[in-house]
Amino acid sequence: MQAIIIVGGGMVGLSLALMLAKLELKVTLLEAIKYPDYQAQGGETPYHSSFDARNTALSRRSVEIYQELGLWETLQQYATPIHQVHISEQGSFGKAKLVNTEEKVESFGQVIENAWLGRVLLQSVQKNAFIELIDGVQVTQLSQDKNKVSITALKDNHEIQLQSQLVIAADGRDSFCRQALGIGVDVHDYDQVAIVTTVQTSKPHQQVGFERFSPLGPLALLPLHGDYRRSVVWPVKKGTEQEWLGEENDQHFLDALQQTYGDRAGKFEKTGKRFSYPLSQVLAHQQISGRVVLMGNAAHTIHPVAGQGFNLCLRDAFVLCRYLAHQQQHGLDLGDHEMLKSYEQARLSDQKKVIFFCDKVVRGFSNHNPILKIARNTGLLAFDLIPGVKPMVATFAMGLKA
């Protein structure tokens, strides 16, 4: 059997490879950057461009997927549950709160550092007999006919030729494969840069996550492994990021957090190194071309507000595997175009809801019109008081209706 080729070995590509391997489908996974040698590093967890300084809030559905893959017992050692979510706007009256016991769930999700998540996924892939992992390899050509997809790649200045019935392109926002296929994109630049770090506070987080809309940008503060550690994702206006980066700005950054949050988290005592990432929405015009599927950020890159991006990608991967399992069980073509189009159609509703929600939240809370400010704060109060709204939103955020 020809191996399915996945281009892109970030967290989505690695997760997808493990899902396919569970179906006993052979996979060849290509990653452009050389992975860290964790054995040589000992206890250290070095950052890799795919397993960077950011943290991921795994939805309930994502946790279930990793449970089905047999990975959750290991991942859970580094994960922190979210038992409450507090939503508010600085200097305004509107507030809303989600509490896990009221919604009758163990948690709304789990927060895990990308470096740890990536390490567990990578080591699982490296041990899996169904997966051939080739890192440090650059795809230079992609073409296809009605029977196969052909890939040319370079590794250590040597050319590699690969063919498969099916190629899955999970090679990121600036996907080479998407460009090689001539698939266009719609791009919206939010004119924001996300400042990402970890902080320590004087009060324990008690598994509470905050989404705080401030004049500088929507600020997420999520609980991390260790009672006093919290993840910070703060989108700020592009061009102002240098004000928040560098050790010389540590206290300035902590003071800004303190002003934004007040004493909800206690005193912001320490901050780690800050990293910055430009924010834009990039949506591919189509996710299927012949025998090639776009996956992850190659298909849809969205704003990190509400932490939905990776969870959406994981649900895409899970549903694609369901379609491929059917093809495998019936001895059918894994790259059948009509089957792949059916997968694409099946995912559009979930994708559109998440993309619309995240985009409207960012645009809505970025507008400082006083009338709109009153309207959105009234909406927050309504969210907190009207029966039936919270369960609906919680279910959506947990990814349980996909």
mmCIF file of C-alpha atoms in Angstrom:
data_model
loop_
_atom_site.group_PDB
_atom_site.id
_atom_site.type_symbol
_atom_site.label_atom_id
_atom_site.label_comp_id
_atom_site.label_asym_id
_atom_site.label_seq_id
_atom_site.Cartn_x
_atom_site.Cartn_y
_atom_site.Cartn_z
ATOM 1 C CA MET A 1 0.000 0.000 0.000
ATOM 2 C CA GLN A 2 1.241 3.474 -0.868
ATOM 3 C CA ALA A 3 1.788 5.678 2.162
ATOM 4 C CA ILE A 4 -0.331 8.779 2.626
ATOM 5 C CA ILE A 5 1.979 11.811 2.519
ATOM 6 C CA ILE A 6 1.559 14.605 5.059
ATOM 7 C CA VAL A 7 3.509 17.779 4.321
ATOM 8 C CA GLY A 8 4.050 19.696 7.544
ATOM 9 C CA GLY A 9 4.982 18.207 10.888
ATOM 10 C CA GLY A 10 3.622 20.766 13.326
ATOM 11 C CA MET A 11 1.100 19.809 15.982
ATOM 12 C CA VAL A 12 -1.700 19.315 13.446
ATOM 13 C CA GLY A 13 0.455 17.196 11.119
ATOM 14 C CA LEU A 14 1.773 15.031 13.954
ATOM 15 C CA SER A 15 -1.705 14.540 15.427
ATOM 16 C CA LEU A 16 -3.125 13.618 12.021
ATOM 17 C CA ALA A 17 -0.290 11.126 11.411
ATOM 18 C CA LEU A 18 -1.113 9.381 14.694
ATOM 19 C CA MET A 19 -4.823 9.251 13.819
ATOM 20 C CA LEU A 20 -4.027 7.653 10.456
ATOM 21 C CA ALA A 21 -1.587 5.208 12.043
ATOM 22 C CA LYS A 22 -4.313 4.093 14.448
ATOM 23 C CA LEU A 23 -6.266 3.040 11.340
ATOM 24 C CA GLU A 24 -3.132 1.078 10.313
ATOM 25 C CA LEU A 25 -2.628 3.329 7.326
ATOM 26 C CA LYS A 26 0.984 3.975 6.353
ATOM 27 C CA VAL A 27 2.117 7.581 6.533
ATOM 28 C CA THR A 28 5.138 9.503 5.281
ATOM 29 C CA LEU A 29 5.449 12.752 7.243
ATOM 30 C CA LEU A 30 7.620 15.546 5.817
ATOM 31 C CA GLU A 31 8.775 18.449 7.990
ATOM 32 C CA ALA A 32 10.920 21.332 6.713
ATOM 33 C CA ILE A 33 12.737 22.065 9.985
ATOM 34 C CA LYS A 34 14.938 19.646 11.892
ATOM 35 C CA TYR A 35 13.246 18.452 15.072
ATOM 36 C CA PRO A 36 14.963 18.836 18.458
ATOM 37 C CA ASP A 37 16.861 15.830 19.777
ATOM 38 C CA TYR A 38 15.026 15.397 23.066
ATOM 39 C CA GLN A 39 17.249 12.554 24.246
ATOM 40 C CA ALA A 40 20.345 14.727 23.912
ATOM 41 C CA GLN A 41 18.540 17.584 25.699
ATOM 42 C CA GLY A 42 17.717 15.452 28.748
ATOM 43 C CA GLY A 43 15.047 17.159 30.823
ATOM 44 C CA GLU A 44 15.059 20.338 28.767
ATOM 45 C CA THR A 45 12.274 21.048 26.285
ATOM 46 C CA PRO A 46 13.767 23.288 23.579
ATOM 47 C CA TYR A 47 11.447 25.381 21.467
ATOM 48 C CA HIS A 48 10.943 24.304 17.882
ATOM 49 C CA SER A 49 9.194 26.579 15.408
ATOM 50 C CA SER A 50 6.171 24.262 15.516
ATOM 51 C CA PHE A 51 6.282 23.740 19.309
ATOM 52 C CA ASP A 52 6.905 27.321 20.314
ATOM 53 C CA ALA A 53 6.448 29.527 23.366
ATOM 54 C CA ARG A 54 2.683 29.602 22.985
ATOM 55 C CA ASN A 55 0.181 27.544 24.933
ATOM 56 C CA THR A 56 -2.855 25.728 23.603
ATOM 57 C CA ALA A 57 -6.277 25.568 25.230
ATOM 58 C CA LEU A 58 -7.509 22.116 24.263
ATOM 59 C CA SER A 59 -11.297 21.914 24.049
ATOM 60 C CA ARG A 60 -13.228 19.028 25.578
ATOM 61 C CA ARG A 61 -13.510 17.452 22.114
ATOM 62 C CA SER A 62 -9.754 17.740 21.551
ATOM 63 C CA VAL A 63 -9.101 16.046 24.888
ATOM 64 C CA GLU A 64 -11.442 13.235 23.819
ATOM 65 C CA ILE A 65 -9.515 12.834 20.554
ATOM 66 C CA TYR A 66 -6.209 12.493 22.416
ATOM 67 C CA GLN A 67 -7.859 10.038 24.792
ATOM 68 C CA GLU A 68 -8.888 7.908 21.800
ATOM 69 C CA LEU A 69 -5.277 8.033 20.570
ATOM 70 C CA GLY A 70 -4.060 6.785 23.960
ATOM 71 C CA LEU A 71 -2.030 9.963 24.572
ATOM 72 C CA TRP A 72 -4.036 11.763 27.207
ATOM 73 C CA GLU A 73 -2.545 9.956 30.202
ATOM 74 C CA THR A 74 0.868 11.324 29.188
ATOM 75 C CA LEU A 75 -0.355 14.758 28.112
ATOM 76 C CA GLN A 76 -2.371 15.221 31.300
ATOM 77 C CA GLN A 77 0.829 15.435 33.348
ATOM 78 C CA TYR A 78 1.451 18.861 31.781
ATOM 79 C CA ALA A 79 -2.150 20.037 31.340
ATOM 80 C CA THR A 80 -4.285 22.261 33.566
ATOM 81 C CA PRO A 81 -8.093 22.082 33.494
ATOM 82 C CA ILE A 82 -10.213 25.208 33.043
ATOM 83 C CA HIS A 83 -13.037 25.077 35.604
ATOM 84 C CA GLN A 84 -14.248 28.640 35.165
ATOM 85 C CA VAL A 85 -14.091 31.289 32.435
ATOM 86 C CA HIS A 86 -14.585 34.975 33.338
ATOM 87 C CA ILE A 87 -15.314 37.416 30.502
ATOM 88 C CA SER A 88 -15.297 41.197 30.971
ATOM 89 C CA GLU A 89 -14.311 44.518 29.433
ATOM 90 C CA GLN A 90 -11.981 46.883 31.247
ATOM 91 C CA GLY A 91 -13.792 49.937 32.619
ATOM 92 C CA SER A 92 -17.265 48.608 31.717
ATOM 93 C CA PHE A 93 -20.218 47.060 33.504
ATOM 94 C CA GLY A 94 -20.649 43.911 31.443
ATOM 95 C CA LYS A 95 -19.441 40.630 32.915
ATOM 96 C CA ALA A 96 -20.096 36.965 32.236
ATOM 97 C CA LYS A 97 -18.977 33.759 33.874
ATOM 98 C CA LEU A 98 -18.975 30.088 32.908
ATOM 99 C CA VAL A 99 -18.644 27.527 35.725
ATOM 100 C CA ASN A 100 -18.001 23.861 34.993
ATOM 101 C CA THR A 101 -20.237 22.530 37.773
ATOM 102 C CA GLU A 102 -23.170 24.603 36.521
ATOM 103 C CA GLU A 103 -22.690 23.214 33.009
ATOM 104 C CA LYS A 104 -22.185 19.700 34.442
ATOM 105 C CA VAL A 105 -18.795 19.101 32.828
ATOM 106 C CA GLU A 106 -15.462 18.082 34.361
ATOM 107 C CA SER A 107 -13.827 21.107 32.718
ATOM 108 C CA PHE A 108 -14.233 23.376 29.695
ATOM 109 C CA GLY A 109 -10.872 22.230 28.379
ATOM 110 C CA GLN A 110 -7.234 21.902 29.321
ATOM 111 C CA VAL A 111 -4.324 24.319 28.855
ATOM 112 C CA ILE A 112 -0.994 22.835 27.831
ATOM 113 C CA GLU A 113 2.299 24.383 26.737
ATOM 114 C CA ASN A 114 3.002 23.815 23.043
ATOM 115 C CA ALA A 115 6.544 22.686 23.823
ATOM 116 C CA TRP A 116 5.219 19.797 25.930
ATOM 117 C CA LEU A 117 2.372 18.916 23.580
ATOM 118 C CA GLY A 118 4.780 18.873 20.649
ATOM 119 C CA ARG A 119 7.275 16.726 22.522
ATOM 120 C CA VAL A 120 4.684 14.049 23.385
ATOM 121 C CA LEU A 121 3.297 14.013 19.839
ATOM 122 C CA LEU A 122 6.740 13.837 18.242
ATOM 123 C CA GLN A 123 7.992 11.026 20.461
ATOM 124 C CA SER A 124 4.789 9.066 19.796
ATOM 125 C CA VAL A 125 5.270 9.494 16.041
ATOM 126 C CA GLN A 126 8.926 8.468 16.243
ATOM 127 C CA LYS A 127 7.937 5.195 17.936
ATOM 128 C CA ASN A 128 5.094 4.380 15.548
ATOM 129 C CA ALA A 129 5.837 1.650 12.999
ATOM 130 C CA PHE A 130 3.219 2.954 10.554
ATOM 131 C CA ILE A 131 4.841 6.401 10.258
ATOM 132 C CA GLU A 132 8.023 7.283 8.352
ATOM 133 C CA LEU A 133 9.196 10.661 9.607
ATOM 134 C CA ILE A 134 11.519 12.730 7.410
ATOM 135 C CA ASP A 135 12.532 16.082 8.899
ATOM 136 C CA GLY A 136 14.853 18.745 7.536
ATOM 137 C CA VAL A 137 13.282 18.223 4.106
ATOM 138 C CA GLN A 138 12.046 20.961 1.766
ATOM 139 C CA VAL A 139 9.243 20.245 -0.718
ATOM 140 C CA THR A 140 10.144 21.904 -4.008
ATOM 141 C CA GLN A 141 7.535 20.533 -6.447
ATOM 142 C CA LEU A 142 4.017 19.142 -6.251
ATOM 143 C CA SER A 143 2.030 17.841 -9.232
ATOM 144 C CA GLN A 144 -0.764 15.349 -9.763
ATOM 145 C CA ASP A 145 -2.691 13.368 -12.349
ATOM 146 C CA LYS A 146 -5.905 11.368 -12.017
ATOM 147 C CA ASN A 147 -4.143 8.460 -10.267
ATOM 148 C CA LYS A 148 -1.470 9.953 -8.000
ATOM 149 C CA VAL A 149 0.250 12.964 -6.507
ATOM 150 C CA SER A 150 3.995 13.408 -7.091
ATOM 151 C CA ILE A 151 6.284 15.326 -4.752
ATOM 152 C CA THR A 152 9.893 16.376 -5.203
ATOM 153 C CA ALA A 153 11.805 17.350 -2.073
ATOM 154 C CA LEU A 154 15.358 18.185 -1.023
ATOM 155 C CA LYS A 155 17.097 16.721 2.017
ATOM 156 C CA ASP A 156 20.793 17.367 2.660
ATOM 157 C CA ASN A 157 21.112 18.514 -0.998
ATOM 158 C CA HIS A 158 19.752 15.167 -2.204
ATOM 159 C CA GLU A 159 16.563 15.028 -4.235
ATOM 160 C CA ILE A 160 13.736 12.765 -3.050
ATOM 161 C CA GLN A 161 10.857 11.632 -5.273
ATOM 162 C CA LEU A 162 7.613 10.523 -3.604
ATOM 163 C CA GLN A 163 4.215 9.468 -4.895
ATOM 164 C CA SER A 164 0.912 8.764 -3.201
ATOM 165 C CA GLN A 165 -2.809 8.387 -3.789
ATOM 166 C CA LEU A 166 -3.333 11.144 -1.237
ATOM 167 C CA VAL A 167 -1.358 14.149 0.010
ATOM 168 C CA ILE A 168 -2.420 16.203 3.026
ATOM 169 C CA ALA A 169 -0.872 19.679 3.132
ATOM 170 C CA ALA A 170 -0.513 20.844 6.736
ATOM 171 C CA ASP A 171 2.383 23.182 5.967
ATOM 172 C CA GLY A 172 1.102 26.337 7.623
ATOM 173 C CA ARG A 173 -0.342 29.740 6.844
ATOM 174 C CA ASP A 174 2.093 30.362 3.967
ATOM 175 C CA SER A 175 1.636 26.821 2.584
ATOM 176 C CA PHE A 176 3.940 25.954 -0.337
ATOM 177 C CA CYS A 177 1.563 23.173 -1.374
ATOM 178 C CA ARG A 178 -1.417 25.525 -1.523
ATOM 179 C CA GLN A 179 0.539 27.901 -3.726
ATOM 180 C CA ALA A 180 1.778 25.047 -5.950
ATOM 181 C CA LEU A 181 -1.857 24.011 -6.490
ATOM 182 C CA GLY A 182 -2.804 27.568 -7.442
ATOM 183 C CA ILE A 183 -5.359 27.853 -4.633
ATOM 184 C CA GLY A 184 -6.021 31.468 -3.726
ATOM 185 C CA VAL A 185 -6.703 32.894 -0.269
ATOM 186 C CA ASP A 186 -8.698 35.666 1.335
ATOM 187 C CA VAL A 187 -6.537 37.587 3.807
ATOM 188 C CA HIS A 188 -7.612 39.993 6.510
ATOM 189 C CA ASP A 189 -4.815 41.644 8.465
ATOM 190 C CA TYR A 190 -6.064 42.501 11.967
ATOM 191 C CA ASP A 191 -3.282 45.084 12.349
ATOM 192 C CA GLN A 192 -2.414 43.279 15.588
ATOM 193 C CA VAL A 193 0.543 41.370 17.002
ATOM 194 C CA ALA A 194 0.058 38.784 19.755
ATOM 195 C CA ILE A 195 2.361 39.165 22.751
ATOM 196 C CA VAL A 196 2.776 35.714 24.292
ATOM 197 C CA THR A 197 4.416 34.726 27.565
ATOM 198 C CA THR A 198 4.006 33.053 30.950
ATOM 199 C CA VAL A 199 3.603 35.015 34.178
ATOM 200 C CA GLN A 200 3.582 34.267 37.888
ATOM 201 C CA THR A 201 0.956 35.802 40.182
ATOM 202 C CA SER A 202 0.612 36.067 43.951
ATOM 203 C CA LYS A 203 -2.825 34.424 43.930
ATOM 204 C CA PRO A 204 -3.229 30.805 42.745
ATOM 205 C CA HIS A 205 -5.135 30.530 39.469
ATOM 206 C CA GLN A 206 -7.608 27.950 40.855
ATOM 207 C CA GLN A 207 -8.222 26.725 37.287
ATOM 208 C CA VAL A 208 -9.869 30.016 36.266
ATOM 209 C CA GLY A 209 -9.357 31.514 32.816
ATOM 210 C CA PHE A 210 -9.948 35.194 32.038
ATOM 211 C CA GLU A 211 -10.854 36.855 28.756
ATOM 212 C CA ARG A 212 -10.464 40.599 29.360
ATOM 213 C CA PHE A 213 -11.157 43.103 26.609
ATOM 214 C CA SER A 214 -8.938 46.138 27.087
ATOM 215 C CA PRO A 215 -8.201 49.294 25.039
ATOM 216 C CA LEU A 216 -4.857 47.706 24.087
ATOM 217 C CA GLY A 217 -6.465 44.488 22.831
ATOM 218 C CA PRO A 218 -8.315 41.312 23.956
ATOM 219 C CA LEU A 219 -6.218 39.756 26.730
ATOM 220 C CA ALA A 220 -6.425 36.050 27.613
ATOM 221 C CA LEU A 221 -5.042 34.840 30.944
ATOM 222 C CA LEU A 222 -5.211 31.055 31.320
ATOM 223 C CA PRO A 223 -4.138 28.679 34.118
ATOM 224 C CA LEU A 224 -0.946 26.671 33.602
ATOM 225 C CA HIS A 225 0.746 23.704 35.258
ATOM 226 C CA GLY A 226 1.798 24.984 38.677
ATOM 227 C CA ASP A 227 -0.622 26.833 40.961
ATOM 228 C CA TYR A 228 0.709 30.342 40.302
ATOM 229 C CA ARG A 229 1.666 30.172 36.609
ATOM 230 C CA ARG A 230 -0.552 31.657 33.926
ATOM 231 C CA SER A 231 -0.418 31.887 30.164
ATOM 232 C CA VAL A 232 -0.769 35.330 28.580
ATOM 233 C CA VAL A 233 -1.901 36.003 25.013
ATOM 234 C CA TRP A 234 -2.294 39.722 24.412
ATOM 235 C CA PRO A 235 -2.984 41.018 20.894
ATOM 236 C CA VAL A 236 -1.758 44.624 20.658
ATOM 237 C CA LYS A 237 -1.668 47.099 17.788
ATOM 238 C CA LYS A 238 0.957 46.294 15.195
ATOM 239 C CA GLY A 239 3.960 48.569 15.555
ATOM 240 C CA THR A 240 3.674 48.836 19.350
ATOM 241 C CA GLU A 241 5.059 45.370 20.128
ATOM 242 C CA GLN A 242 8.602 46.546 20.925
ATOM 243 C CA GLU A 243 7.181 48.392 23.906
ATOM 244 C CA TRP A 244 6.377 45.015 25.490
ATOM 245 C CA LEU A 245 9.372 42.886 24.454
ATOM 246 C CA GLY A 246 12.846 42.612 26.005
ATOM 247 C CA GLU A 247 13.978 42.238 29.625
ATOM 248 C CA GLU A 248 14.206 46.016 30.044
ATOM 249 C CA ASN A 249 10.404 46.166 29.638
ATOM 250 C CA ASP A 250 9.557 43.404 32.154
ATOM 251 C CA GLN A 251 8.179 45.726 34.812
ATOM 252 C CA HIS A 252 6.370 47.869 32.258
ATOM 253 C CA PHE A 253 4.621 44.745 30.966
ATOM 254 C CA LEU A 254 3.712 43.557 34.480
ATOM 255 C CA ASP A 255 2.362 47.006 35.342
ATOM 256 C CA ALA A 256 0.151 46.990 32.237
ATOM 257 C CA LEU A 257 -1.230 43.570 33.169
ATOM 258 C CA GLN A 258 -1.896 44.805 36.709
ATOM 259 C CA GLN A 259 -3.735 47.856 35.447
ATOM 260 C CA THR A 260 -5.834 45.754 33.080
ATOM 261 C CA TYR A 261 -6.777 43.014 35.556
ATOM 262 C CA GLY A 262 -6.760 44.833 38.889
ATOM 263 C CA ASP A 263 -6.408 42.399 41.788
ATOM 264 C CA ARG A 264 -8.332 39.483 40.228
ATOM 265 C CA ALA A 265 -5.111 37.496 39.842
ATOM 266 C CA GLY A 266 -3.316 39.122 42.752
ATOM 267 C CA LYS A 267 0.003 40.793 42.061
ATOM 268 C CA PHE A 268 1.728 40.056 38.754
ATOM 269 C CA GLU A 269 5.153 39.149 40.142
ATOM 270 C CA LYS A 270 7.247 37.706 37.319
ATOM 271 C CA THR A 271 7.142 37.428 33.560
ATOM 272 C CA GLY A 272 8.940 35.099 31.217
ATOM 273 C CA LYS A 273 10.448 36.124 27.908
ATOM 274 C CA ARG A 274 7.847 37.629 25.589
ATOM 275 C CA PHE A 275 7.406 36.522 21.989
ATOM 276 C CA SER A 276 5.378 38.226 19.275
ATOM 277 C CA TYR A 277 3.328 36.837 16.381
ATOM 278 C CA PRO A 278 1.493 38.808 13.670
ATOM 279 C CA LEU A 279 -2.250 38.157 13.522
ATOM 280 C CA SER A 280 -4.257 37.760 10.364
ATOM 281 C CA GLN A 281 -7.109 35.685 9.032
ATOM 282 C CA VAL A 282 -6.135 33.584 6.001
ATOM 283 C CA LEU A 283 -8.865 31.471 4.396
ATOM 284 C CA ALA A 284 -8.182 29.214 1.413
ATOM 285 C CA HIS A 285 -10.692 29.477 -1.437
ATOM 286 C CA GLN A 286 -10.957 25.685 -1.429
ATOM 287 C CA GLN A 287 -9.585 22.914 0.756
ATOM 288 C CA ILE A 288 -9.565 20.128 -1.837
ATOM 289 C CA SER A 289 -7.721 20.038 -5.150
ATOM 290 C CA GLY A 290 -7.725 16.676 -6.898
ATOM 291 C CA ARG A 291 -6.006 14.280 -4.500
ATOM 292 C CA VAL A 292 -4.668 16.959 -2.151
ATOM 293 C CA VAL A 293 -6.318 18.137 1.070
ATOM 294 C CA LEU A 294 -5.404 21.397 2.820
ATOM 295 C CA MET A 295 -5.298 20.964 6.581
ATOM 296 C CA GLY A 296 -4.597 23.180 9.586
ATOM 297 C CA ASN A 297 -3.436 26.749 8.979
ATOM 298 C CA ALA A 298 -2.957 25.974 5.289
ATOM 299 C CA ALA A 299 -6.764 25.768 5.086
ATOM 300 C CA HIS A 300 -7.780 28.384 7.652
ATOM 301 C CA THR A 301 -5.710 30.610 9.931
ATOM 302 C CA ILE A 302 -7.855 32.485 12.425
ATOM 303 C CA HIS A 303 -7.459 34.955 15.298
ATOM 304 C CA PRO A 304 -6.508 33.338 18.642
ATOM 305 C CA VAL A 305 -9.355 35.003 20.556
ATOM 306 C CA ALA A 306 -11.346 32.274 22.369
ATOM 307 C CA GLY A 307 -8.603 29.748 21.548
ATOM 308 C CA GLN A 308 -10.534 27.961 18.787
ATOM 309 C CA GLY A 309 -7.986 27.602 15.949
ATOM 310 C CA PHE A 310 -6.091 24.435 16.850
ATOM 311 C CA ASN A 311 -9.231 22.712 18.120
ATOM 312 C CA LEU A 312 -10.977 23.381 14.808
ATOM 313 C CA CYS A 313 -8.003 21.898 12.932
ATOM 314 C CA LEU A 314 -8.024 18.806 15.144
ATOM 315 C CA ARG A 315 -11.722 18.246 14.431
ATOM 316 C CA ASP A 316 -11.007 18.574 10.691
ATOM 317 C CA ALA A 317 -8.319 15.896 10.971
ATOM 318 C CA PHE A 318 -10.569 13.585 12.968
ATOM 319 C CA VAL A 319 -13.426 13.819 10.454
ATOM 320 C CA LEU A 320 -11.076 13.279 7.486
ATOM 321 C CA CYS A 321 -9.835 10.097 9.161
ATOM 322 C CA ARG A 322 -13.436 8.913 9.505
ATOM 323 C CA TYR A 323 -13.882 9.254 5.728
ATOM 324 C CA LEU A 324 -10.562 7.514 5.041
ATOM 325 C CA ALA A 325 -11.488 4.664 7.397
ATOM 326 C CA HIS A 326 -14.597 4.044 5.292
ATOM 327 C CA GLN A 327 -12.518 3.981 2.096
ATOM 328 C CA GLN A 328 -10.030 1.598 3.683
ATOM 329 C CA GLN A 329 -12.708 -0.790 4.983
ATOM 330 C CA HIS A 330 -14.265 -1.059 1.531
ATOM 331 C CA GLY A 331 -11.007 -1.241 -0.421
ATOM 332 C CA LEU A 332 -11.670 2.098 -2.122
ATOM 333 C CA ASP A 333 -9.320 4.809 -3.388
ATOM 334 C CA LEU A 334 -8.024 6.889 -0.463
ATOM 335 C CA GLY A 335 -7.568 9.895 -2.744
ATOM 336 C CA ASP A 336 -10.960 9.721 -4.431
ATOM 337 C CA HIS A 337 -11.874 13.297 -5.305
ATOM 338 C CA GLU A 338 -15.610 12.943 -4.692
ATOM 339 C CA MET A 339 -14.999 11.465 -1.253
ATOM 340 C CA LEU A 340 -12.633 14.310 -0.397
ATOM 341 C CA LYS A 341 -15.188 16.872 -1.575
ATOM 342 C CA SER A 342 -17.765 15.210 0.680
ATOM 343 C CA TYR A 343 -15.342 15.624 3.599
ATOM 344 C CA GLU A 344 -14.905 19.302 2.719
ATOM 345 C CA GLN A 345 -18.660 19.872 2.637
ATOM 346 C CA ALA A 346 -19.101 18.054 5.945
ATOM 347 C CA ARG A 347 -16.651 20.412 7.660
ATOM 348 C CA LEU A 348 -17.828 23.744 6.250
ATOM 349 C CA SER A 349 -20.606 24.365 8.788
ATOM 350 C CA ASP A 350 -18.344 23.955 11.840
ATOM 351 C CA GLN A 351 -15.569 25.966 10.197
ATOM 352 C CA LYS A 352 -17.834 28.849 9.188
ATOM 353 C CA LYS A 353 -19.367 29.117 12.675
ATOM 354 C CA VAL A 354 -15.973 29.241 14.394
ATOM 355 C CA ILE A 355 -14.419 31.638 11.864
ATOM 356 C CA PHE A 356 -17.452 33.954 12.003
ATOM 357 C CA PHE A 357 -17.531 33.910 15.822
ATOM 358 C CA CYS A 358 -13.828 34.693 16.280
ATOM 359 C CA ASP A 359 -13.808 37.407 13.640
ATOM 360 C CA LYS A 360 -16.923 39.143 15.025
ATOM 361 C CA VAL A 361 -15.595 39.071 18.593
ATOM 362 C CA VAL A 362 -12.324 40.707 17.518
ATOM 363 C CA ARG A 363 -13.999 43.336 15.363
ATOM 364 C CA GLY A 364 -16.774 43.998 17.888
ATOM 365 C CA PHE A 365 -14.474 44.576 20.848
ATOM 366 C CA SER A 366 -11.944 46.539 18.786
ATOM 367 C CA ASN A 367 -14.519 49.221 18.056
ATOM 368 C CA HIS A 368 -14.497 51.987 20.674
ATOM 369 C CA ASN A 369 -17.788 53.575 19.611
ATOM 370 C CA PRO A 370 -19.590 54.330 22.936
ATOM 371 C CA ILE A 371 -22.978 53.095 21.648
ATOM 372 C CA LEU A 372 -21.442 49.798 20.504
ATOM 373 C CA LYS A 373 -19.633 49.542 23.846
ATOM 374 C CA ILE A 374 -22.945 49.757 25.717
ATOM 375 C CA ALA A 375 -24.480 47.190 23.342
ATOM 376 C CA ARG A 376 -21.726 44.604 23.811
ATOM 377 C CA ASN A 377 -21.693 45.014 27.598
ATOM 378 C CA THR A 378 -25.464 44.572 27.637
ATOM 379 C CA GLY A 379 -24.835 41.437 25.583
ATOM 380 C CA LEU A 380 -22.386 40.152 28.205
ATOM 381 C CA LEU A 381 -24.990 40.688 30.921
ATOM 382 C CA ALA A 382 -27.615 38.926 28.818
ATOM 383 C CA PHE A 383 -25.210 36.028 28.280
ATOM 384 C CA ASP A 384 -24.856 35.734 32.046
ATOM 385 C CA LEU A 385 -28.568 36.017 32.867
ATOM 386 C CA ILE A 386 -30.719 34.575 30.065
ATOM 387 C CA PRO A 387 -31.466 30.842 30.610
ATOM 388 C CA GLY A 388 -30.184 28.475 27.940
ATOM 389 C CA VAL A 389 -27.532 30.776 26.490
ATOM 390 C CA LYS A 390 -24.613 29.549 28.591
ATOM 391 C CA PRO A 391 -25.052 25.821 27.813
ATOM 392 C CA MET A 392 -25.271 26.615 24.094
ATOM 393 C CA VAL A 393 -22.104 28.751 24.115
ATOM 394 C CA ALA A 394 -20.236 26.310 26.379
ATOM 395 C CA THR A 395 -21.079 23.383 24.098
ATOM 396 C CA PHE A 396 -19.895 25.363 21.074
ATOM 397 C CA ALA A 397 -16.626 26.386 22.777
ATOM 398 C CA MET A 398 -15.939 22.808 23.878
ATOM 399 C CA GLY A 399 -16.263 21.592 20.280
ATOM 400 C CA LEU A 400 -18.945 19.052 21.176
ATOM 401 C CA LYS A 401 -21.352 19.841 18.337
ATOM 402 C CA ALA A 402 -18.976 19.086 15.449
#
